[in-house]
Amino acid sequence: MNQNRVQASEVAPRAGLADISILANASLTSVTGTDMTSNAQGNYDLALKYSGTGLASVGVADKKVLVYALPAELQGKVVGGATVDIDANLLPITPGDIPGVSLLFGALGTAIDGVDKLVAIPAVKAAFDSLSTIQNLGAYQETLPATVSPDGKTISVDFTQGFGKYVHQAYVALFDTLRDAIAAIDVKNPIAAIPVKLLQEASADLFAIIDAIADGTSDILDNALNANLLGSMNGTLHTTVSDPGVASATVKAGAINNALISADVLTATEQEGEAVTLNFPTTAVNPIENYDVAAPVITQPVAGQTQVAGQVTLTQPIPDGTTFEAVVTLPDGSQLTGTVESDGTFKSAGVDQLAAGQTVTNG
């Protein structure tokens, strides 16, 4: 019994979408509307936008994957591949406060103050001071190729690498003004020569770290910005599907921290993902378009009858939802109908008594 308890405790529970999601307040919409119109080739162009706000725990290095779950009606219907437009806003940061950078940044500030007391360097001071305040990192925008799974159940895109590269470049670019201002210092006062040299040495140490961040050889930024980085974002899937042959199909989507679209991830997305239902035009099909309908045969009528009966040979199988009526034309030209039963027999509605010599026809 104890052994069974241990084994049961080691079984990992199935993750729900909330456990792996990177966005909150999410929604999925069709940019072009939910009523689909076919293109010149008879296919349907989709533009599905997934939007939300980054969770507080989402950092630079965390996996960032958009996954769209296709319903059975659209599986195997994707033609020409797929792309996703990523538009992710970053939350502002204070560049000089980043751990791993702040100590060197502070040392440079001390050197700048020392020089500034001897000779004014307003451009350097202004550039340095701006890095001590909150700065905007802008938005990561890129169109990426998406992956259609071999079984046709999902379309996904991993934008972790592109997002991380953008963050590094945006952060490093914030220091360009300071770098240029320091390089432009031209102090002719010999008294300031030593402080200027100290400033240049301090800046060299700082910019060595900045350059390492730029070329990806330092993970300082990834470690420092491990949360509270991703603001509002959206990803718009562009793909084309052939006619699904149904009136509607519902696509679901999620933004997750897992690049492996496992069965559990797919199930979570299908059950809990944001949904949009697309409506496709359908053409009504005549159920008996290729069905041979035999002419009814009237049982020999007898004078005095008040009903006309007969038989129709019905070809099997009969199209689903199809019923037949036999039309009987009386001597005065009027017509009566009778429902054809499943065995092919029919009886017309009641009439006046038939008289000898009258002719009754069928249709």
Tab-separated table of N, CA and C in Angstrom, residues 189-311:
chain	number	residue	atom	x	y	z
A	189	ASN	N	42.909	71.269	-20.932
A	189	ASN	CA	43.393	71.624	-19.596
A	189	ASN	C	44.189	70.437	-19.036
A	190	PRO	N	45.511	70.593	-18.828
A	190	PRO	CA	46.333	69.477	-18.328
A	190	PRO	C	45.904	68.993	-16.954
A	191	ILE	N	45.302	69.857	-16.182
A	191	ILE	CA	44.856	69.458	-14.843
A	191	ILE	C	43.765	68.389	-14.936
A	192	ALA	N	42.979	68.471	-16.003
A	192	ALA	CA	41.878	67.521	-16.177
A	192	ALA	C	42.306	66.249	-16.901
A	193	ALA	N	43.548	66.160	-17.332
A	193	ALA	CA	43.998	65.022	-18.135
A	193	ALA	C	43.856	63.701	-17.388
A	194	ILE	N	44.294	63.699	-16.109
A	194	ILE	CA	44.232	62.447	-15.333
A	194	ILE	C	42.781	62.035	-15.086
A	195	PRO	N	41.910	62.935	-14.609
A	195	PRO	CA	40.499	62.545	-14.440
A	195	PRO	C	39.861	62.058	-15.743
A	196	VAL	N	40.227	62.690	-16.856
A	196	VAL	CA	39.666	62.260	-18.146
A	196	VAL	C	40.127	60.851	-18.474
A	197	LYS	N	41.410	60.558	-18.176
A	197	LYS	CA	41.921	59.217	-18.431
A	197	LYS	C	41.180	58.198	-17.571
A	198	LEU	N	40.918	58.536	-16.312
A	198	LEU	CA	40.162	57.641	-15.439
A	198	LEU	C	38.747	57.426	-15.964
A	199	LEU	N	38.157	58.495	-16.463
A	199	LEU	CA	36.808	58.394	-17.049
A	199	LEU	C	36.825	57.453	-18.249
A	200	GLN	N	37.821	57.604	-19.117
A	200	GLN	CA	37.906	56.760	-20.307
A	200	GLN	C	38.112	55.291	-19.938
A	201	GLU	N	38.931	55.046	-18.894
A	201	GLU	CA	39.148	53.673	-18.458
A	201	GLU	C	37.871	53.070	-17.877
A	202	ALA	N	37.160	53.879	-17.100
A	202	ALA	CA	35.893	53.413	-16.527
A	202	ALA	C	34.869	53.133	-17.634
A	203	SER	N	34.849	53.990	-18.646
A	203	SER	CA	33.910	53.783	-19.746
A	203	SER	C	34.283	52.545	-20.556
A	204	ALA	N	35.603	52.292	-20.693
A	204	ALA	CA	36.042	51.106	-21.440
A	204	ALA	C	35.571	49.830	-20.756
A	205	ASP	N	35.639	49.806	-19.434
A	205	ASP	CA	35.173	48.634	-18.694
A	205	ASP	C	33.670	48.432	-18.871
A	206	LEU	N	32.933	49.532	-18.810
A	206	LEU	CA	31.476	49.443	-18.975
A	206	LEU	C	31.115	48.990	-20.382
A	207	PHE	N	31.737	49.621	-21.382
A	207	PHE	CA	31.365	49.303	-22.760
A	207	PHE	C	31.838	47.919	-23.187
A	208	ALA	N	32.831	47.374	-22.486
A	208	ALA	CA	33.217	45.979	-22.758
A	208	ALA	C	32.052	45.045	-22.430
A	209	ILE	N	31.364	45.319	-21.316
A	209	ILE	CA	30.191	44.529	-20.943
A	209	ILE	C	29.043	44.777	-21.925
A	210	ILE	N	28.845	46.030	-22.286
A	210	ILE	CA	27.779	46.376	-23.231
A	210	ILE	C	28.006	45.672	-24.568
A	211	ASP	N	29.258	45.663	-25.036
A	211	ASP	CA	29.567	44.997	-26.305
A	211	ASP	C	29.371	43.491	-26.208
A	212	ALA	N	29.660	42.912	-25.040
A	212	ALA	CA	29.447	41.478	-24.848
A	212	ALA	C	27.959	41.142	-24.882
A	213	ILE	N	27.150	42.046	-24.345
A	213	ILE	CA	25.698	41.861	-24.428
A	213	ILE	C	25.253	41.938	-25.879
A	214	ALA	N	25.837	42.866	-26.629
A	214	ALA	CA	25.450	43.059	-28.027
A	214	ALA	C	25.753	41.841	-28.877
A	215	ASP	N	26.929	41.222	-28.673
A	215	ASP	CA	27.296	40.092	-29.518
A	215	ASP	C	26.874	38.739	-28.946
A	216	GLY	N	26.163	38.760	-27.830
A	216	GLY	CA	25.618	37.531	-27.280
A	216	GLY	C	26.573	36.698	-26.459
A	217	THR	N	27.749	37.245	-26.126
A	217	THR	CA	28.705	36.478	-25.329
A	217	THR	C	28.518	36.686	-23.833
A	218	SER	N	27.582	37.540	-23.452
A	218	SER	CA	27.281	37.755	-22.037
A	218	SER	C	25.798	37.499	-21.803
A	219	ASP	N	25.497	36.765	-20.721
A	219	ASP	CA	24.097	36.506	-20.367
A	219	ASP	C	23.622	37.389	-19.217
A	220	ILE	N	24.374	38.474	-18.979
A	220	ILE	CA	24.005	39.398	-17.893
A	220	ILE	C	22.577	39.901	-18.064
A	221	LEU	N	22.239	40.303	-19.267
A	221	LEU	CA	20.910	40.880	-19.498
A	221	LEU	C	19.823	39.818	-19.334
A	222	ASP	N	20.084	38.612	-19.844
A	222	ASP	CA	19.095	37.545	-19.727
A	222	ASP	C	18.832	37.211	-18.261
A	223	ASN	N	19.901	37.179	-17.471
A	223	ASN	CA	19.751	36.868	-16.044
A	223	ASN	C	19.068	37.999	-15.289
A	224	ALA	N	19.372	39.225	-15.694
A	224	ALA	CA	18.807	40.378	-14.995
A	224	ALA	C	17.338	40.588	-15.327
A	225	LEU	N	16.995	40.457	-16.620
A	225	LEU	CA	15.621	40.691	-17.060
A	225	LEU	C	14.885	39.357	-17.133
A	226	ASN	N	14.794	38.689	-15.986
A	226	ASN	CA	14.149	37.374	-15.951
A	226	ASN	C	12.670	37.462	-15.578
A	227	ALA	N	12.140	38.667	-15.528
A	227	ALA	CA	10.722	38.852	-15.221
A	227	ALA	C	10.325	40.290	-15.558
A	228	ASN	N	8.989	40.507	-15.613
A	228	ASN	CA	8.451	41.861	-15.806
A	228	ASN	C	9.049	42.575	-17.020
A	229	LEU	N	9.079	41.894	-18.145
A	229	LEU	CA	9.653	42.491	-19.340
A	229	LEU	C	8.650	42.634	-20.471
A	230	LEU	N	7.832	41.611	-20.675
A	230	LEU	CA	6.910	41.600	-21.798
A	230	LEU	C	5.621	42.322	-21.451
A	231	GLY	N	5.296	43.347	-22.246
A	231	GLY	CA	4.042	44.070	-22.044
A	231	GLY	C	2.949	43.482	-22.919
A	232	SER	N	2.152	44.326	-23.536
A	232	SER	CA	1.114	43.832	-24.437
A	232	SER	C	1.752	43.313	-25.712
A	233	MET	N	1.150	42.300	-26.293
A	233	MET	CA	1.688	41.758	-27.538
A	233	MET	C	0.590	41.072	-28.326
A	234	ASN	N	0.865	40.869	-29.590
A	234	ASN	CA	-0.045	40.091	-30.422
A	234	ASN	C	0.741	39.384	-31.511
A	235	GLY	N	0.185	38.296	-31.953
A	235	GLY	CA	0.757	37.548	-33.067
A	235	GLY	C	-0.349	37.233	-34.044
A	236	THR	N	-0.157	37.599	-35.312
A	236	THR	CA	-1.195	37.399	-36.323
A	236	THR	C	-0.767	36.309	-37.293
A	237	LEU	N	-1.513	35.230	-37.284
A	237	LEU	CA	-1.255	34.101	-38.185
A	237	LEU	C	-1.828	34.396	-39.564
A	238	HIS	N	-0.974	34.234	-40.576
A	238	HIS	CA	-1.425	34.345	-41.967
A	238	HIS	C	-1.228	32.994	-42.639
A	239	THR	N	-2.317	32.431	-43.116
A	239	THR	CA	-2.231	31.167	-43.835
A	239	THR	C	-3.430	31.050	-44.756
A	240	THR	N	-3.403	30.060	-45.610
A	240	THR	CA	-4.496	29.840	-46.559
A	240	THR	C	-4.948	28.392	-46.445
A	241	VAL	N	-6.244	28.196	-46.435
A	241	VAL	CA	-6.786	26.838	-46.362
A	241	VAL	C	-7.691	26.591	-47.557
A	242	SER	N	-7.742	25.338	-47.980
A	242	SER	CA	-8.675	24.972	-49.031
A	242	SER	C	-10.073	24.823	-48.435
A	243	ASP	N	-11.062	24.690	-49.286
A	243	ASP	CA	-12.456	24.635	-48.834
A	243	ASP	C	-12.644	23.481	-47.853
A	244	PRO	N	-13.051	23.790	-46.610
A	244	PRO	CA	-13.229	22.713	-45.634
A	244	PRO	C	-14.492	21.888	-45.859
A	245	GLY	N	-15.385	22.384	-46.683
A	245	GLY	CA	-16.598	21.641	-46.968
A	245	GLY	C	-17.610	21.646	-45.839
A	246	VAL	N	-17.440	22.579	-44.883
A	246	VAL	CA	-18.386	22.705	-43.774
A	246	VAL	C	-18.788	24.168	-43.637
A	247	ALA	N	-19.871	24.381	-42.905
A	247	ALA	CA	-20.370	25.744	-42.745
A	247	ALA	C	-19.525	26.571	-41.787
A	248	SER	N	-18.872	25.929	-40.825
A	248	SER	CA	-18.070	26.675	-39.847
A	248	SER	C	-16.969	25.791	-39.270
A	249	ALA	N	-15.929	26.443	-38.771
A	249	ALA	CA	-14.816	25.744	-38.131
A	249	ALA	C	-14.233	26.658	-37.060
A	250	THR	N	-13.903	26.107	-35.902
A	250	THR	CA	-13.399	26.898	-34.775
A	250	THR	C	-11.922	26.632	-34.547
A	251	VAL	N	-11.117	27.697	-34.603
A	251	VAL	CA	-9.682	27.630	-34.340
A	251	VAL	C	-9.445	28.122	-32.913
A	252	LYS	N	-8.498	27.492	-32.208
A	252	LYS	CA	-8.142	27.928	-30.860
A	252	LYS	C	-6.645	28.211	-30.808
A	253	ALA	N	-6.238	29.047	-29.850
A	253	ALA	CA	-4.833	29.442	-29.783
A	253	ALA	C	-4.405	29.728	-28.357
A	254	GLY	N	-3.085	29.662	-28.145
A	254	GLY	CA	-2.506	29.994	-26.858
A	254	GLY	C	-1.071	30.456	-27.040
A	255	ALA	N	-0.542	31.208	-26.073
A	255	ALA	CA	0.862	31.629	-26.062
A	255	ALA	C	1.495	30.951	-24.862
A	256	ILE	N	2.500	30.102	-25.122
A	256	ILE	CA	3.009	29.229	-24.069
A	256	ILE	C	4.518	29.319	-23.933
A	257	ASN	N	5.038	28.716	-22.857
A	257	ASN	CA	6.477	28.737	-22.589
A	257	ASN	C	7.137	27.403	-22.922
A	258	ASN	N	6.551	26.695	-23.879
A	258	ASN	CA	7.030	25.366	-24.233
A	258	ASN	C	7.085	25.231	-25.743
A	259	ALA	N	8.282	24.959	-26.278
A	259	ALA	CA	8.429	24.825	-27.724
A	259	ALA	C	7.995	23.454	-28.218
A	260	LEU	N	7.878	22.489	-27.308
A	260	LEU	CA	7.451	21.143	-27.684
A	260	LEU	C	5.934	21.049	-27.596
A	261	ILE	N	5.295	20.910	-28.744
A	261	ILE	CA	3.838	20.821	-28.767
A	261	ILE	C	3.462	19.358	-28.536
A	262	SER	N	3.443	18.970	-27.275
A	262	SER	CA	3.125	17.590	-26.913
A	262	SER	C	1.623	17.362	-26.957
A	263	ALA	N	1.227	16.116	-26.724
A	263	ALA	CA	-0.202	15.792	-26.711
A	263	ALA	C	-0.920	16.569	-25.615
A	264	ASP	N	-0.256	16.715	-24.456
A	264	ASP	CA	-0.873	17.464	-23.357
A	264	ASP	C	-1.050	18.936	-23.704
A	265	VAL	N	-0.021	19.512	-24.357
A	265	VAL	CA	-0.095	20.920	-24.750
A	265	VAL	C	-1.211	21.118	-25.772
A	266	LEU	N	-1.309	20.201	-26.732
A	266	LEU	CA	-2.362	20.296	-27.740
A	266	LEU	C	-3.738	20.189	-27.090
A	267	THR	N	-3.883	19.235	-26.182
A	267	THR	CA	-5.170	19.065	-25.496
A	267	THR	C	-5.542	20.307	-24.698
A	268	ALA	N	-4.555	20.867	-23.989
A	268	ALA	CA	-4.815	22.074	-23.200
A	268	ALA	C	-5.238	23.222	-24.099
A	269	THR	N	-4.585	23.365	-25.243
A	269	THR	CA	-4.927	24.445	-26.170
A	269	THR	C	-6.318	24.235	-26.755
A	270	GLU	N	-6.623	22.998	-27.128
A	270	GLU	CA	-7.938	22.697	-27.700
A	270	GLU	C	-9.059	22.930	-26.687
A	271	GLN	N	-8.795	22.649	-25.430
A	271	GLN	CA	-9.843	22.749	-24.410
A	271	GLN	C	-9.937	24.132	-23.782
A	272	GLU	N	-8.782	24.812	-23.623
A	272	GLU	CA	-8.772	26.060	-22.858
A	272	GLU	C	-8.322	27.276	-23.657
A	273	GLY	N	-7.875	27.068	-24.896
A	273	GLY	CA	-7.375	28.187	-25.687
A	273	GLY	C	-8.470	29.164	-26.087
A	274	GLU	N	-8.037	30.360	-26.443
A	274	GLU	CA	-8.988	31.349	-26.959
A	274	GLU	C	-9.487	30.875	-28.326
A	275	ALA	N	-10.749	31.139	-28.625
A	275	ALA	CA	-11.372	30.566	-29.817
A	275	ALA	C	-11.954	31.632	-30.734
A	276	VAL	N	-11.964	31.316	-32.022
A	276	VAL	CA	-12.686	32.121	-33.006
A	276	VAL	C	-13.308	31.155	-34.007
A	277	THR	N	-14.582	31.387	-34.313
A	277	THR	CA	-15.298	30.522	-35.251
A	277	THR	C	-15.395	31.217	-36.605
A	278	LEU	N	-14.944	30.523	-37.629
A	278	LEU	CA	-14.948	31.044	-38.989
A	278	LEU	C	-16.105	30.421	-39.758
A	279	ASN	N	-16.819	31.251	-40.491
A	279	ASN	CA	-17.973	30.790	-41.266
A	279	ASN	C	-17.611	30.712	-42.742
A	280	PHE	N	-17.862	29.556	-43.336
A	280	PHE	CA	-17.537	29.341	-44.744
A	280	PHE	C	-18.821	29.193	-45.554
A	281	PRO	N	-18.850	29.775	-46.754
A	281	PRO	CA	-20.044	29.617	-47.594
A	281	PRO	C	-20.178	28.171	-48.052
A	282	THR	N	-21.402	27.685	-48.063
A	282	THR	CA	-21.647	26.323	-48.534
A	282	THR	C	-22.656	26.365	-49.660
A	283	THR	N	-22.537	25.461	-50.607
A	283	THR	CA	-23.457	25.350	-51.735
A	283	THR	C	-24.389	24.177	-51.501
A	284	ALA	N	-25.692	24.446	-51.545
A	284	ALA	CA	-26.657	23.371	-51.329
A	284	ALA	C	-26.528	22.313	-52.412
A	285	VAL	N	-26.576	21.058	-52.033
A	285	VAL	CA	-26.449	19.936	-52.968
A	285	VAL	C	-27.796	19.250	-53.095
A	286	ASN	N	-28.237	19.032	-54.323
A	286	ASN	CA	-29.490	18.326	-54.581
A	286	ASN	C	-29.289	16.850	-54.246
A	287	PRO	N	-29.959	16.332	-53.212
A	287	PRO	CA	-29.706	14.952	-52.780
A	287	PRO	C	-30.068	13.904	-53.824
A	288	ILE	N	-30.953	14.250	-54.794
A	288	ILE	CA	-31.332	13.261	-55.812
A	288	ILE	C	-30.803	13.653	-57.189
A	289	GLU	N	-29.684	14.472	-57.161
A	289	GLU	CA	-29.115	14.916	-58.439
A	289	GLU	C	-28.715	13.732	-59.306
A	290	ASN	N	-28.172	12.699	-58.702
A	290	ASN	CA	-27.734	11.518	-59.451
A	290	ASN	C	-28.553	10.282	-59.085
A	291	TYR	N	-29.778	10.529	-58.657
A	291	TYR	CA	-30.650	9.425	-58.239
A	291	TYR	C	-31.759	9.255	-59.273
A	292	ASP	N	-31.929	8.033	-59.763
A	292	ASP	CA	-32.965	7.757	-60.762
A	292	ASP	C	-34.302	7.536	-60.059
A	293	VAL	N	-35.284	8.378	-60.420
A	293	VAL	CA	-36.619	8.275	-59.840
A	293	VAL	C	-37.536	7.630	-60.880
A	294	ALA	N	-38.046	6.444	-60.550
A	294	ALA	CA	-38.924	5.718	-61.487
A	294	ALA	C	-40.325	6.326	-61.499
A	295	ALA	N	-41.009	6.195	-62.629
A	295	ALA	CA	-42.385	6.696	-62.720
A	295	ALA	C	-43.304	5.777	-61.919
A	296	PRO	N	-44.300	6.351	-61.225
A	296	PRO	CA	-45.225	5.503	-60.467
A	296	PRO	C	-46.144	4.703	-61.396
A	297	VAL	N	-46.535	3.536	-60.949
A	297	VAL	CA	-47.462	2.680	-61.700
A	297	VAL	C	-48.758	2.568	-60.896
A	298	ILE	N	-49.880	2.964	-61.552
A	298	ILE	CA	-51.165	2.959	-60.852
A	298	ILE	C	-51.779	1.562	-60.918
A	299	THR	N	-52.217	1.117	-59.764
A	299	THR	CA	-52.966	-0.144	-59.729
A	299	THR	C	-54.281	0.068	-60.489
A	300	GLN	N	-54.674	-0.913	-61.320
A	300	GLN	CA	-55.868	-0.754	-62.154
A	300	GLN	C	-57.055	-0.269	-61.316
A	301	PRO	N	-57.532	0.965	-61.582
A	301	PRO	CA	-58.651	1.480	-60.785
A	301	PRO	C	-59.965	0.785	-61.151
A	302	VAL	N	-60.857	0.771	-60.192
A	302	VAL	CA	-62.164	0.143	-60.368
A	302	VAL	C	-63.231	1.203	-60.105
A	303	ALA	N	-64.295	1.146	-60.917
A	303	ALA	CA	-65.375	2.109	-60.743
A	303	ALA	C	-65.884	2.070	-59.309
A	304	GLY	N	-66.089	3.258	-58.726
A	304	GLY	CA	-66.580	3.372	-57.371
A	304	GLY	C	-65.487	3.649	-56.346
A	305	GLN	N	-64.215	3.501	-56.761
A	305	GLN	CA	-63.128	3.776	-55.816
A	305	GLN	C	-63.079	5.268	-55.483
A	306	THR	N	-62.691	5.565	-54.257
A	306	THR	CA	-62.522	6.963	-53.845
A	306	THR	C	-61.051	7.298	-53.607
A	307	GLN	N	-60.151	6.367	-53.901
A	307	GLN	CA	-58.711	6.587	-53.804
A	307	GLN	C	-58.032	5.904	-54.971
A	308	VAL	N	-56.894	6.441	-55.332
A	308	VAL	CA	-56.087	5.819	-56.377
A	308	VAL	C	-54.800	5.337	-55.719
A	309	ALA	N	-54.457	4.087	-55.921
A	309	ALA	CA	-53.258	3.510	-55.310
A	309	ALA	C	-52.283	3.101	-56.397
A	310	GLY	N	-51.044	2.823	-55.962
A	310	GLY	CA	-50.050	2.404	-56.943
A	310	GLY	C	-48.739	2.007	-56.289
A	311	GLN	N	-47.727	1.857	-57.131
A	311	GLN	CA	-46.425	1.391	-56.669
A	311	GLN	C	-45.328	2.148	-57.419
